[in-house]
CSV table of N, CA and C in Angstrom, one decimal:
chain,number,residue,atom,x,y,z
A,15,GLN,N,110.5,115.1,100.0
A,15,GLN,CA,110.3,113.7,100.0
A,15,GLN,C,108.8,113.5,100.3
A,16,VAL,N,108.2,112.4,99.8
A,16,VAL,CA,106.9,112.0,100.1
A,16,VAL,C,106.8,111.1,101.3
A,17,GLN,N,106.1,111.5,102.3
A,17,GLN,CA,106.0,110.8,103.5
A,17,GLN,C,104.6,110.2,103.8
A,18,LEU,N,104.5,109.1,104.4
A,18,LEU,CA,103.3,108.4,104.7
A,18,LEU,C,103.1,108.2,106.2
A,19,VAL,N,102.0,108.5,106.7
A,19,VAL,CA,101.7,108.3,108.1
A,19,VAL,C,100.5,107.5,108.2
A,20,GLU,N,100.6,106.3,108.9
A,20,GLU,CA,99.6,105.4,109.1
A,20,GLU,C,98.9,105.5,110.4
A,21,SER,N,97.6,105.1,110.5
A,21,SER,CA,96.9,105.1,111.7
A,21,SER,C,95.7,104.1,111.6
A,22,GLY,N,95.1,103.8,112.7
A,22,GLY,CA,93.9,103.0,112.7
A,22,GLY,C,94.1,101.5,113.2
A,23,GLY,N,95.3,101.1,113.4
A,23,GLY,CA,95.5,99.7,113.9
A,23,GLY,C,95.0,99.5,115.3
A,24,GLY,N,95.0,98.3,115.7
A,24,GLY,CA,94.6,98.0,117.1
A,24,GLY,C,94.2,96.6,117.3
A,25,LEU,N,93.6,96.3,118.4
A,25,LEU,CA,93.1,95.0,118.8
A,25,LEU,C,91.6,94.9,118.5
A,26,VAL,N,91.2,93.8,117.9
A,26,VAL,CA,89.8,93.6,117.6
A,26,VAL,C,89.5,92.1,117.7
A,27,GLN,N,88.2,91.8,118.0
A,27,GLN,CA,87.8,90.4,118.1
A,27,GLN,C,87.5,89.8,116.7
A,28,PRO,N,87.6,88.5,116.5
A,28,PRO,CA,87.2,87.9,115.3
A,28,PRO,C,85.8,88.4,114.9
A,29,GLY,N,85.7,88.7,113.6
A,29,GLY,CA,84.4,89.2,113.1
A,29,GLY,C,84.2,90.7,113.1
A,30,GLY,N,85.1,91.3,113.8
A,30,GLY,CA,85.1,92.8,114.0
A,30,GLY,C,85.6,93.5,112.8
A,31,SER,N,85.7,94.8,112.9
A,31,SER,CA,86.1,95.7,111.8
A,31,SER,C,87.2,96.7,112.3
A,32,LEU,N,88.0,97.1,111.4
A,32,LEU,CA,89.0,98.2,111.6
A,32,LEU,C,89.1,98.9,110.3
A,33,LYS,N,89.5,100.2,110.4
A,33,LYS,CA,89.7,101.0,109.2
A,33,LYS,C,91.1,101.7,109.4
A,34,LEU,N,92.0,101.3,108.5
A,34,LEU,CA,93.3,101.9,108.4
A,34,LEU,C,93.4,103.1,107.5
A,35,SER,N,94.2,104.1,107.9
A,35,SER,CA,94.4,105.3,107.1
A,35,SER,C,95.8,105.5,106.8
A,36,CYS,N,96.1,106.1,105.6
A,36,CYS,CA,97.4,106.4,105.2
A,36,CYS,C,97.5,107.8,104.6
A,37,ALA,N,98.0,108.7,105.3
A,37,ALA,CA,98.1,110.1,104.8
A,37,ALA,C,99.4,110.4,104.1
A,38,ALA,N,99.4,110.9,102.9
A,38,ALA,CA,100.6,111.2,102.1
A,38,ALA,C,100.8,112.7,102.2
A,39,SER,N,102.0,113.1,102.2
A,39,SER,CA,102.4,114.5,102.2
A,39,SER,C,103.7,114.8,101.5
A,40,GLY,N,103.9,115.9,101.0
A,40,GLY,CA,105.1,116.3,100.3
A,40,GLY,C,105.0,117.6,99.7
A,41,SER,N,106.1,118.1,99.1
A,41,SER,CA,106.1,119.5,98.6
A,41,SER,C,105.5,119.6,97.2
A,42,SER,N,105.8,118.6,96.3
A,42,SER,CA,105.3,118.6,95.0
A,42,SER,C,105.4,117.2,94.4
A,43,TYR,N,104.2,116.5,94.3
A,43,TYR,CA,104.2,115.2,93.9
A,43,TYR,C,102.8,114.8,93.3
A,44,ILE,N,102.8,113.7,92.6
A,44,ILE,CA,101.6,113.1,92.1
A,44,ILE,C,101.5,111.7,92.6
A,45,LEU,N,100.3,111.4,93.2
A,45,LEU,CA,100.1,110.1,93.7
A,45,LEU,C,99.4,109.3,92.7
A,46,ASN,N,100.0,108.2,92.2
A,46,ASN,CA,99.5,107.4,91.2
A,46,ASN,C,98.9,106.1,91.7
A,47,ALA,N,99.4,105.6,92.8
A,47,ALA,CA,98.9,104.3,93.3
A,47,ALA,C,99.2,104.2,94.8
A,48,MET,N,98.4,103.5,95.5
A,48,MET,CA,98.5,103.2,96.9
A,48,MET,C,98.2,101.8,97.2
A,49,GLY,N,99.0,101.2,98.0
A,49,GLY,CA,98.7,99.8,98.3
A,49,GLY,C,98.9,99.5,99.8
A,50,TRP,N,98.4,98.4,100.2
A,50,TRP,CA,98.6,97.9,101.6
A,50,TRP,C,99.2,96.6,101.6
A,51,TYR,N,100.2,96.4,102.4
A,51,TYR,CA,100.9,95.1,102.6
A,51,TYR,C,100.9,94.8,104.0
A,52,ARG,N,101.1,93.5,104.3
A,52,ARG,CA,101.1,93.0,105.7
A,52,ARG,C,102.2,92.0,105.8
A,53,GLN,N,102.7,91.9,107.1
A,53,GLN,CA,103.7,90.9,107.4
A,53,GLN,C,103.4,90.3,108.8
A,54,ALA,N,103.2,89.1,108.8
A,54,ALA,CA,103.0,88.4,110.1
A,54,ALA,C,104.3,87.7,110.5
A,55,PRO,N,104.5,87.4,111.8
A,55,PRO,CA,105.7,86.7,112.2
A,55,PRO,C,105.9,85.4,111.5
A,56,GLY,N,107.1,85.2,111.0
A,56,GLY,CA,107.4,84.0,110.3
A,56,GLY,C,106.9,83.9,108.9
A,57,LYS,N,106.3,85.0,108.4
A,57,LYS,CA,105.8,84.9,107.0
A,57,LYS,C,106.4,86.1,106.2
A,58,GLN,N,106.4,85.9,104.9
A,58,GLN,CA,106.8,86.9,103.9
A,58,GLN,C,105.8,88.1,103.9
A,59,ARG,N,106.3,89.2,103.6
A,59,ARG,CA,105.4,90.4,103.4
A,59,ARG,C,104.5,90.1,102.1
A,60,GLU,N,103.3,90.4,102.2
A,60,GLU,CA,102.4,90.1,101.2
A,60,GLU,C,101.5,91.3,100.8
A,61,LEU,N,101.1,91.4,99.6
A,61,LEU,CA,100.2,92.4,99.1
A,61,LEU,C,98.8,92.1,99.6
A,62,VAL,N,98.2,93.1,100.2
A,62,VAL,CA,96.8,92.9,100.6
A,62,VAL,C,95.8,93.5,99.6
A,63,ALA,N,96.1,94.8,99.3
A,63,ALA,CA,95.2,95.5,98.3
A,63,ALA,C,96.0,96.6,97.7
A,64,ARG,N,95.6,97.0,96.5
A,64,ARG,CA,96.3,98.1,95.8
A,64,ARG,C,95.3,98.8,94.9
A,65,SER,N,95.4,100.1,94.9
A,65,SER,CA,94.5,100.9,94.1
A,65,SER,C,95.3,102.0,93.3
A,66,THR,N,94.9,102.2,92.1
A,66,THR,CA,95.5,103.2,91.2
A,66,THR,C,94.6,104.4,91.1
A,67,SER,N,95.1,105.5,90.7
A,67,SER,CA,94.4,106.8,90.6
A,67,SER,C,93.3,106.7,89.5
A,68,ASP,N,93.5,105.8,88.5
A,68,ASP,CA,92.5,105.6,87.5
A,68,ASP,C,91.3,104.7,87.9
A,69,GLY,N,91.3,104.3,89.2
A,69,GLY,CA,90.2,103.5,89.7
A,69,GLY,C,90.4,102.0,89.7
A,70,ARG,N,91.5,101.5,89.3
A,70,ARG,CA,91.8,100.0,89.3
A,70,ARG,C,92.1,99.6,90.7
A,71,THR,N,91.6,98.4,91.1
A,71,THR,CA,91.9,97.9,92.4
A,71,THR,C,92.2,96.4,92.2
A,72,ASN,N,93.0,95.9,93.2
A,72,ASN,CA,93.4,94.6,93.2
A,72,ASN,C,93.5,94.1,94.7
A,73,TYR,N,93.0,92.9,94.9
A,73,TYR,CA,93.0,92.3,96.3
A,73,TYR,C,93.6,90.9,96.3
A,74,SER,N,94.2,90.6,97.4
A,74,SER,CA,94.7,89.2,97.5
A,74,SER,C,93.4,88.4,97.7
A,75,ASP,N,93.6,87.1,97.4
A,75,ASP,CA,92.4,86.2,97.5
A,75,ASP,C,92.0,86.0,99.0
A,76,SER,N,92.9,86.2,99.9
A,76,SER,CA,92.6,85.9,101.3
A,76,SER,C,91.7,87.0,101.9
A,77,VAL,N,91.7,88.2,101.3
A,77,VAL,CA,90.9,89.3,101.8
A,77,VAL,C,89.8,89.7,100.9
A,78,LYS,N,89.7,89.2,99.7
A,78,LYS,CA,88.7,89.6,98.7
A,78,LYS,C,87.3,89.4,99.3
A,79,GLY,N,86.5,90.4,99.2
A,79,GLY,CA,85.1,90.4,99.7
A,79,GLY,C,85.0,90.9,101.1
A,80,ARG,N,86.1,91.0,101.8
A,80,ARG,CA,86.1,91.5,103.2
A,80,ARG,C,86.8,92.8,103.4
A,81,PHE,N,87.8,93.1,102.6
A,81,PHE,CA,88.5,94.4,102.7
A,81,PHE,C,88.2,95.3,101.5
A,82,THR,N,88.2,96.6,101.7
A,82,THR,CA,87.9,97.5,100.7
A,82,THR,C,89.0,98.6,100.7
A,83,ILE,N,89.7,98.9,99.6
A,83,ILE,CA,90.7,99.9,99.5
A,83,ILE,C,90.1,101.1,98.8
A,84,SER,N,90.4,102.3,99.3
A,84,SER,CA,89.9,103.5,98.6
A,84,SER,C,91.0,104.6,98.8
A,85,ILE,N,90.9,105.6,98.0
A,85,ILE,CA,91.8,106.8,98.0
A,85,ILE,C,90.9,108.1,98.0
A,86,ASP,N,91.2,108.9,98.9
A,86,ASP,CA,90.6,110.2,99.0
A,86,ASP,C,91.5,111.2,98.2
A,87,ASN,N,91.3,111.4,96.9
A,87,ASN,CA,92.2,112.1,96.1
A,87,ASN,C,92.4,113.6,96.6
A,88,ALA,N,91.3,114.2,97.1
A,88,ALA,CA,91.4,115.6,97.6
A,88,ALA,C,92.4,115.7,98.8
A,89,ARG,N,92.5,114.7,99.6
A,89,ARG,CA,93.3,114.7,100.8
A,89,ARG,C,94.6,113.9,100.6
A,90,ASP,N,94.7,113.2,99.5
A,90,ASP,CA,95.8,112.3,99.3
A,90,ASP,C,96.0,111.3,100.5
A,91,THR,N,94.8,110.8,100.9
A,91,THR,CA,94.8,109.8,102.0
A,91,THR,C,94.1,108.5,101.6
A,92,GLY,N,94.8,107.4,101.8
A,92,GLY,CA,94.2,106.1,101.5
A,92,GLY,C,93.6,105.5,102.7
A,93,HIS,N,92.7,104.6,102.4
A,93,HIS,CA,92.0,103.9,103.5
A,93,HIS,C,91.9,102.4,103.2
A,94,LEU,N,91.9,101.6,104.2
A,94,LEU,CA,91.7,100.2,104.0
A,94,LEU,C,90.6,99.8,105.1
A,95,GLN,N,89.4,99.6,104.6
A,95,GLN,CA,88.3,99.1,105.5
A,95,GLN,C,88.4,97.6,105.6
A,96,MET,N,88.5,97.1,106.8
A,96,MET,CA,88.7,95.7,107.0
A,96,MET,C,87.5,95.2,107.8
A,97,ASN,N,86.7,94.3,107.2
A,97,ASN,CA,85.5,93.7,107.9
A,97,ASN,C,85.7,92.2,108.0
A,98,SER,N,84.9,91.7,108.9
A,98,SER,CA,84.9,90.2,109.1
A,98,SER,C,86.3,89.7,109.4
A,99,LEU,N,87.0,90.4,110.2
A,99,LEU,CA,88.4,90.1,110.5
A,99,LEU,C,88.6,88.7,111.1
A,100,LYS,N,89.6,88.1,110.7
A,100,LYS,CA,90.0,86.7,111.2
A,100,LYS,C,91.3,86.8,111.9
A,101,PRO,N,91.6,85.8,112.8
A,101,PRO,CA,92.9,85.7,113.4
A,101,PRO,C,94.1,85.7,112.5
A,102,GLU,N,93.9,85.1,111.3
A,102,GLU,CA,95.0,85.1,110.3
A,102,GLU,C,95.3,86.4,109.7
A,103,ASP,N,94.4,87.4,109.9
A,103,ASP,CA,94.7,88.8,109.5
A,103,ASP,C,95.7,89.5,110.4
A,104,THR,N,96.0,88.9,111.5
A,104,THR,CA,96.9,89.5,112.4
A,104,THR,C,98.3,89.7,111.8
A,105,ALA,N,98.7,91.0,111.7
A,105,ALA,CA,100.0,91.3,111.1
A,105,ALA,C,100.3,92.8,111.3
A,106,VAL,N,101.5,93.2,110.9
A,106,VAL,CA,101.8,94.6,110.8
A,106,VAL,C,101.4,95.0,109.4
A,107,TYR,N,100.6,96.0,109.3
A,107,TYR,CA,100.2,96.5,108.0
A,107,TYR,C,101.0,97.8,107.6
A,108,TYR,N,101.5,97.7,106.3
A,108,TYR,CA,102.3,98.8,105.8
A,108,TYR,C,101.6,99.5,104.6
A,109,CYS,N,101.5,100.8,104.6
A,109,CYS,CA,101.0,101.5,103.5
A,109,CYS,C,102.1,101.8,102.5
A,110,ASN,N,101.9,101.8,101.2
A,110,ASN,CA,102.8,102.1,100.2
A,110,ASN,C,102.2,103.0,99.2
A,111,ALA,N,103.0,104.0,98.7
A,111,ALA,CA,102.5,104.9,97.7
A,111,ALA,C,103.6,105.0,96.6
A,112,GLU,N,103.1,105.1,95.4
A,112,GLU,CA,103.9,105.3,94.2
A,112,GLU,C,103.5,106.5,93.4
A,113,GLY,N,104.4,107.2,92.7
A,113,GLY,CA,104.0,108.3,91.9
A,113,GLY,C,105.3,109.0,91.4
A,114,LYS,N,105.0,110.3,91.1
A,114,LYS,CA,106.1,111.2,90.6
A,114,LYS,C,106.3,112.3,91.5
A,115,GLU,N,107.5,112.7,91.7
A,115,GLU,CA,107.9,113.8,92.6
A,115,GLU,C,108.7,114.8,91.8
A,116,ARG,N,108.3,116.1,91.8
A,116,ARG,CA,109.0,117.1,91.1
A,116,ARG,C,110.1,117.7,91.9
A,117,VAL,N,111.3,117.7,91.4
A,117,VAL,CA,112.4,118.4,92.0
A,117,VAL,C,113.0,119.3,91.0
A,118,GLY,N,112.9,120.6,91.2
A,118,GLY,CA,113.4,121.5,90.1
A,118,GLY,C,112.5,121.4,88.9
A,119,ASP,N,113.2,121.1,87.8
A,119,ASP,CA,112.5,121.0,86.5
A,119,ASP,C,112.4,119.5,86.1
A,120,SER,N,112.6,118.6,87.0
A,120,SER,CA,112.6,117.2,86.7
A,120,SER,C,111.6,116.4,87.5
A,121,LEU,N,111.0,115.4,87.0
A,121,LEU,CA,110.2,114.5,87.7
A,121,LEU,C,110.9,113.2,88.0
A,122,TYR,N,110.7,112.7,89.2
A,122,TYR,CA,111.4,111.5,89.6
A,122,TYR,C,110.3,110.5,90.2
A,123,ASP,N,110.6,109.2,89.9
A,123,ASP,CA,109.7,108.2,90.5
A,123,ASP,C,110.0,108.1,92.0
A,124,TYR,N,108.9,107.9,92.8
A,124,TYR,CA,109.1,107.7,94.2
A,124,TYR,C,108.3,106.4,94.6
A,125,ASN,N,108.8,105.8,95.7
A,125,ASN,CA,108.1,104.7,96.3
A,125,ASN,C,108.3,104.8,97.8
A,126,SER,N,107.2,105.2,98.5
A,126,SER,CA,107.3,105.5,99.9
A,126,SER,C,106.5,104.5,100.7
A,127,TRP,N,107.0,104.3,101.9
A,127,TRP,CA,106.3,103.4,102.9
A,127,TRP,C,106.0,104.0,104.2
A,128,GLY,N,104.9,103.6,104.7
A,128,GLY,CA,104.5,104.1,106.0
A,128,GLY,C,105.2,103.4,107.1
A,129,GLN,N,105.0,103.8,108.3
A,129,GLN,CA,105.8,103.2,109.5
A,129,GLN,C,105.3,101.9,109.9
A,130,GLY,N,104.1,101.5,109.5
A,130,GLY,CA,103.5,100.2,109.9
A,130,GLY,C,102.6,100.4,111.1
A,131,THR,N,101.5,99.7,111.1
A,131,THR,CA,100.5,99.7,112.2
A,131,THR,C,100.1,98.3,112.5
A,132,GLN,N,100.1,97.9,113.8
A,132,GLN,CA,99.8,96.6,114.2
A,132,GLN,C,98.3,96.3,114.2
A,133,VAL,N,97.9,95.3,113.6
A,133,VAL,CA,96.5,94.8,113.6
A,133,VAL,C,96.5,93.4,114.3
A,134,THR,N,95.8,93.3,115.4
A,134,THR,CA,95.7,92.0,116.1
A,134,THR,C,94.3,91.6,116.2
A,135,VAL,N,94.0,90.4,115.7
A,135,VAL,CA,92.6,89.9,115.7
A,135,VAL,C,92.6,88.6,116.7
A,136,SER,N,92.0,88.8,117.8
A,136,SER,CA,92.1,87.7,118.8
A,136,SER,C,90.9,87.8,119.7
A,137,SER,N,90.4,86.6,120.2
A,137,SER,CA,89.3,86.5,121.1
A,137,SER,C,89.8,86.5,122.5
């Protein structure tokens, strides 16, 4: 199974920065895309940013220009650099990875989620 471990969350003042990390691991897999989602109390889970292995990126309008997603292909580790943080960025952030996993002589789609990391922006 492909597993994701998140880190980097915490408490930061408005205008500050945080960098989230998402490390993928598994026996035999291909990482094709990684994304970050967040969910605040009373709100639906929303896509924050997504990146594919071919270099395509997508950001929600609310974070565009402030957040940057990247993937370290050599380490199968994704990062979300968050700058100019606002109180409305406060949420639990979840890492997601998609790709193919080899089991025996077959390839299967996988969609894995990290455990979530709390980001709190408050003065």
